[in-house]
Coordinates of C-alpha atoms in Angstrom, one line a residue:
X1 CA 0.0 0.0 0.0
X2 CA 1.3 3.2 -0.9
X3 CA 2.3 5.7 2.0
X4 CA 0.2 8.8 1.9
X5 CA 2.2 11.8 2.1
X6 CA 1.2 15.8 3.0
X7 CA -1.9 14.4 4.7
X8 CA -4.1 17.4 5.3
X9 CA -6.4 15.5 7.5
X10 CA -5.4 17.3 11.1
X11 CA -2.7 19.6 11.7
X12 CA -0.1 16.6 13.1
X13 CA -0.9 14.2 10.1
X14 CA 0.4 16.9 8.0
X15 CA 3.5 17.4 9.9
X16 CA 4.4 13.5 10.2
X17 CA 3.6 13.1 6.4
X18 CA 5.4 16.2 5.3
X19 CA 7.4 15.5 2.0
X20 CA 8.9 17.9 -0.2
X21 CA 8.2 17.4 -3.9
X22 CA 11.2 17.6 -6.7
X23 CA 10.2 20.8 -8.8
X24 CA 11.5 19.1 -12.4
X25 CA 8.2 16.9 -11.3
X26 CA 6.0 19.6 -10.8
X27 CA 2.9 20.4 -13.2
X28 CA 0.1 22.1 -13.2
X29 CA -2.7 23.5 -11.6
X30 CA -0.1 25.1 -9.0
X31 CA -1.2 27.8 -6.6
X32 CA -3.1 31.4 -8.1
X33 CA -1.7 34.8 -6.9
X34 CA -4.1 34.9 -4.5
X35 CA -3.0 31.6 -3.0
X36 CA 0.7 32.5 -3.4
X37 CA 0.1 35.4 -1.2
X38 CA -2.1 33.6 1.1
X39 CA 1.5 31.6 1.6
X40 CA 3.3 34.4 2.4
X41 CA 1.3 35.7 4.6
X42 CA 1.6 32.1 7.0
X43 CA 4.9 32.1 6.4
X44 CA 5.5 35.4 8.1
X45 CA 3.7 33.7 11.0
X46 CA 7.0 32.1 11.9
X47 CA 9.5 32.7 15.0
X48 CA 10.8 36.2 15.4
X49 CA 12.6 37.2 17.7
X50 CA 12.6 41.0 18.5
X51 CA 9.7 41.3 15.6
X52 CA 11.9 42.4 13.2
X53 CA 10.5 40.4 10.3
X54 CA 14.0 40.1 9.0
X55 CA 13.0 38.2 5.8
X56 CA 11.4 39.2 2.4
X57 CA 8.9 36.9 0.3
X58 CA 9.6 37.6 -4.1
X59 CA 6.7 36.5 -5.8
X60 CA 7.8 35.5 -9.9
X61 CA 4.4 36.1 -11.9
X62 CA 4.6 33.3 -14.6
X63 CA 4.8 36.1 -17.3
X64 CA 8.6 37.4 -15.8
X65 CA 9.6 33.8 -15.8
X66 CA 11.5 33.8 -19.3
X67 CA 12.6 37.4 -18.1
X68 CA 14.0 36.1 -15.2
X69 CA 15.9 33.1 -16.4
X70 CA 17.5 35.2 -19.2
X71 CA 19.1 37.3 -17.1
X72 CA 20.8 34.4 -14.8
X73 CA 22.0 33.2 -17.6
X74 CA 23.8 36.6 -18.3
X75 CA 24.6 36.7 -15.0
X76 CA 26.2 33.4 -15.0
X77 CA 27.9 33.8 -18.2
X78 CA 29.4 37.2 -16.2
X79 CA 30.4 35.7 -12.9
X80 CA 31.2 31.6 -14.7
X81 CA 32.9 32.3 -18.1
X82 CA 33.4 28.6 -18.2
X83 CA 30.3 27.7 -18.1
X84 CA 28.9 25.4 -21.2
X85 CA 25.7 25.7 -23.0
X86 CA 24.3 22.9 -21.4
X87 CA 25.3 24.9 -17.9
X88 CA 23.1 27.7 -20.0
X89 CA 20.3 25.5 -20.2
X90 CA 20.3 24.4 -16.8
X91 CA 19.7 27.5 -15.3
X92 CA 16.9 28.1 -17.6
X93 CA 15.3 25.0 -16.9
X94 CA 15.8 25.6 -12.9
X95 CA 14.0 29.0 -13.2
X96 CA 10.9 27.4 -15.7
X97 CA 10.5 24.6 -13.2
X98 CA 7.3 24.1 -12.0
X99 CA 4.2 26.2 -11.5
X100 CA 5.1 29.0 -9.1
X101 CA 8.1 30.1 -7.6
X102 CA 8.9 32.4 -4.6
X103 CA 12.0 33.9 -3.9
X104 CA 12.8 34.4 0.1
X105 CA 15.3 36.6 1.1
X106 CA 17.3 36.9 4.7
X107 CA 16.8 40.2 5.2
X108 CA 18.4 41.1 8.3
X109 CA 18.0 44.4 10.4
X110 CA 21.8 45.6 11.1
X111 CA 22.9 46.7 13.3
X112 CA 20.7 45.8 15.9
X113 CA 20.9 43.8 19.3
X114 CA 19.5 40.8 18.0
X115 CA 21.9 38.6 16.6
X116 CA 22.5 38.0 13.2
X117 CA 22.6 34.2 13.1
X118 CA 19.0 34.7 15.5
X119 CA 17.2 36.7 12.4
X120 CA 19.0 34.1 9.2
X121 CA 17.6 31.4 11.5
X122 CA 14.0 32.8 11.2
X123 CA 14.8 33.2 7.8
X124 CA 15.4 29.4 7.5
X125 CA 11.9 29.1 9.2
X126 CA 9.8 31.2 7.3
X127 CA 10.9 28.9 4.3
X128 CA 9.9 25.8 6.1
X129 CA 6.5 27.8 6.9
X130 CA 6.1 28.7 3.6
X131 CA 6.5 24.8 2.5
X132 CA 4.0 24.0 5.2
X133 CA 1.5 26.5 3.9
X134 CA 1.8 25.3 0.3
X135 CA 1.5 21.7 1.4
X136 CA -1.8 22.6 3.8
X137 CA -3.4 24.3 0.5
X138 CA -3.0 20.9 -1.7
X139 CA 0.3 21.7 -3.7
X140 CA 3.3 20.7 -2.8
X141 CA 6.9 23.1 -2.4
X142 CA 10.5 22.0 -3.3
X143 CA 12.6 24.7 -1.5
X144 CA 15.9 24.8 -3.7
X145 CA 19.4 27.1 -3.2
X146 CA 22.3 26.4 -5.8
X147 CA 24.6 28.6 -7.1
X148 CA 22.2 31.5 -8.2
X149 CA 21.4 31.6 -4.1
X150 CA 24.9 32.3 -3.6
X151 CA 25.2 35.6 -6.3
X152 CA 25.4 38.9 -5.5
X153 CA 24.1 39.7 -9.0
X154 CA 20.8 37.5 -8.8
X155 CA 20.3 39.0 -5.4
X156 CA 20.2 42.3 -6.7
X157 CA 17.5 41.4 -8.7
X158 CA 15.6 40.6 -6.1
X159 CA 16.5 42.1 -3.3
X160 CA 19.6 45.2 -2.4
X161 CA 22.9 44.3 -0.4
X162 CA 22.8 43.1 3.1
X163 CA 20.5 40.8 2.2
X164 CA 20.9 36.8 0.9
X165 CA 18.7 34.4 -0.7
X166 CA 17.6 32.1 1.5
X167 CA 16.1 29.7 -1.0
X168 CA 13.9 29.1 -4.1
X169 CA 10.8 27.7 -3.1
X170 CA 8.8 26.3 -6.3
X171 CA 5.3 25.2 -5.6
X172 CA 3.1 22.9 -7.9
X173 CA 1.0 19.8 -7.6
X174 CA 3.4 16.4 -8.0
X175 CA 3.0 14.6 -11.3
X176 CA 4.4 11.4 -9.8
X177 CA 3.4 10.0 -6.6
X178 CA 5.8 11.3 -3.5
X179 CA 8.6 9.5 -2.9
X180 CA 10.1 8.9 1.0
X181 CA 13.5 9.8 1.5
X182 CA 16.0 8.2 4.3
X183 CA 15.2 9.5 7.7
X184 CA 17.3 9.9 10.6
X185 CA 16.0 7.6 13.6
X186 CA 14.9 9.4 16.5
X187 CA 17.7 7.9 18.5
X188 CA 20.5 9.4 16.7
X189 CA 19.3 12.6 17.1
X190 CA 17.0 13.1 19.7
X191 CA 19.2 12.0 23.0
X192 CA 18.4 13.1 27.1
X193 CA 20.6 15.2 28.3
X194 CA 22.7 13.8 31.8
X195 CA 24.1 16.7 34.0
X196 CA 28.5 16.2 33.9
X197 CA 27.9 14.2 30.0
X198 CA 29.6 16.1 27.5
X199 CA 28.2 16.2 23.2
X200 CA 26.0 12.8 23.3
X201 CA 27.1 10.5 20.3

């Protein structure tokens, strides 16, 4: 029998079948620009400390899509000048992926008292929320980096400096059935801790 996966049923089903999709397998209907908003707006519901909402949700309409991957691929022939045409049509495929994309930014408040790593962690988690939402509303999210994450250049396009990608989170409906990947068992990472113990295994 096949394992169900993103099981909207109740609120912890959903968490213990939470599964990412792969966005080269994502087709359509994906989410409208209502729903992609609807996203964002959960995923600002995420932990904050000092309410400083230090991240920044980039919604792509599907009409700046060929826009967008034509100027990564400038970019990347800028910043890679070894790259190969097939490294060209990577990128391209990568932006056209899948139904919807939203670009999150780390957008940090600086200087301030709360710590940097503090506000890029709650970056991290308003890209898990955002996941969470997508998955709640019946699609599913793939929430990608790469090298285009890690460019000043492409971040300029969507955001000024200071700030970082923190992903690419592309959001569709699966056109093969989910997948499960290897999982950790609970007892290599979850561990009680014992007062005079040092790191546990």
């Amino acid at each position: 029998m096949a394992r169900m996966f993103n099981d909207t049923s109740t609120p912890l089903s959903l968490l213990r079948t939470r599964r990412s999709g792969k966005p080269r397998d994502m087709i359509a209907p994906g989410p409208s620009p209502e729903q992609l908003r609807a996203m964002a707006a959960i995923a600002a519901r995420t932990p904050d400390h000092g309410k400083l909402a230090p991240w920044r949700f980039v919604i792509v309409p599907d009409d700046a899509r060929a826009t967008l991957a034509a100027k990564l691929v400038e970019i990347q022939r800028a910043e890679k000048p070894d790259c190969t045409a097939r490294d060209e049509e990577a990128t391209v495929q990568f932006v056209m992926q899948a139904p919807a994309l939203i670009v999150v930014l780390s957008a940090p408040v600086i200087p301030h008292k709360i710590a940097l790593w503090e506000q890029e962690l709650s970056a991290g988690a308003a890209c898990m929320n955002l996941l969470h939402a997508a998955h709640a509303m019946g699609f599913v999210g793939g929430w990608l980096t790469g090298w285009a994450a890690y460019s000043d250049a492409v971040r300029d396009l969507f955001g000024t400096e200071g700030q970082k990608i923190a992903g690419f989170v592309f959001i569709g409906t699966p056109a093969h059935p989910l997948e499960e990947r290897p999982r950790p068992d609970v007892s290599e990472i979850a561990h009680r801790w014992n007062p005079g113990y040092g790191p546990q295994g």
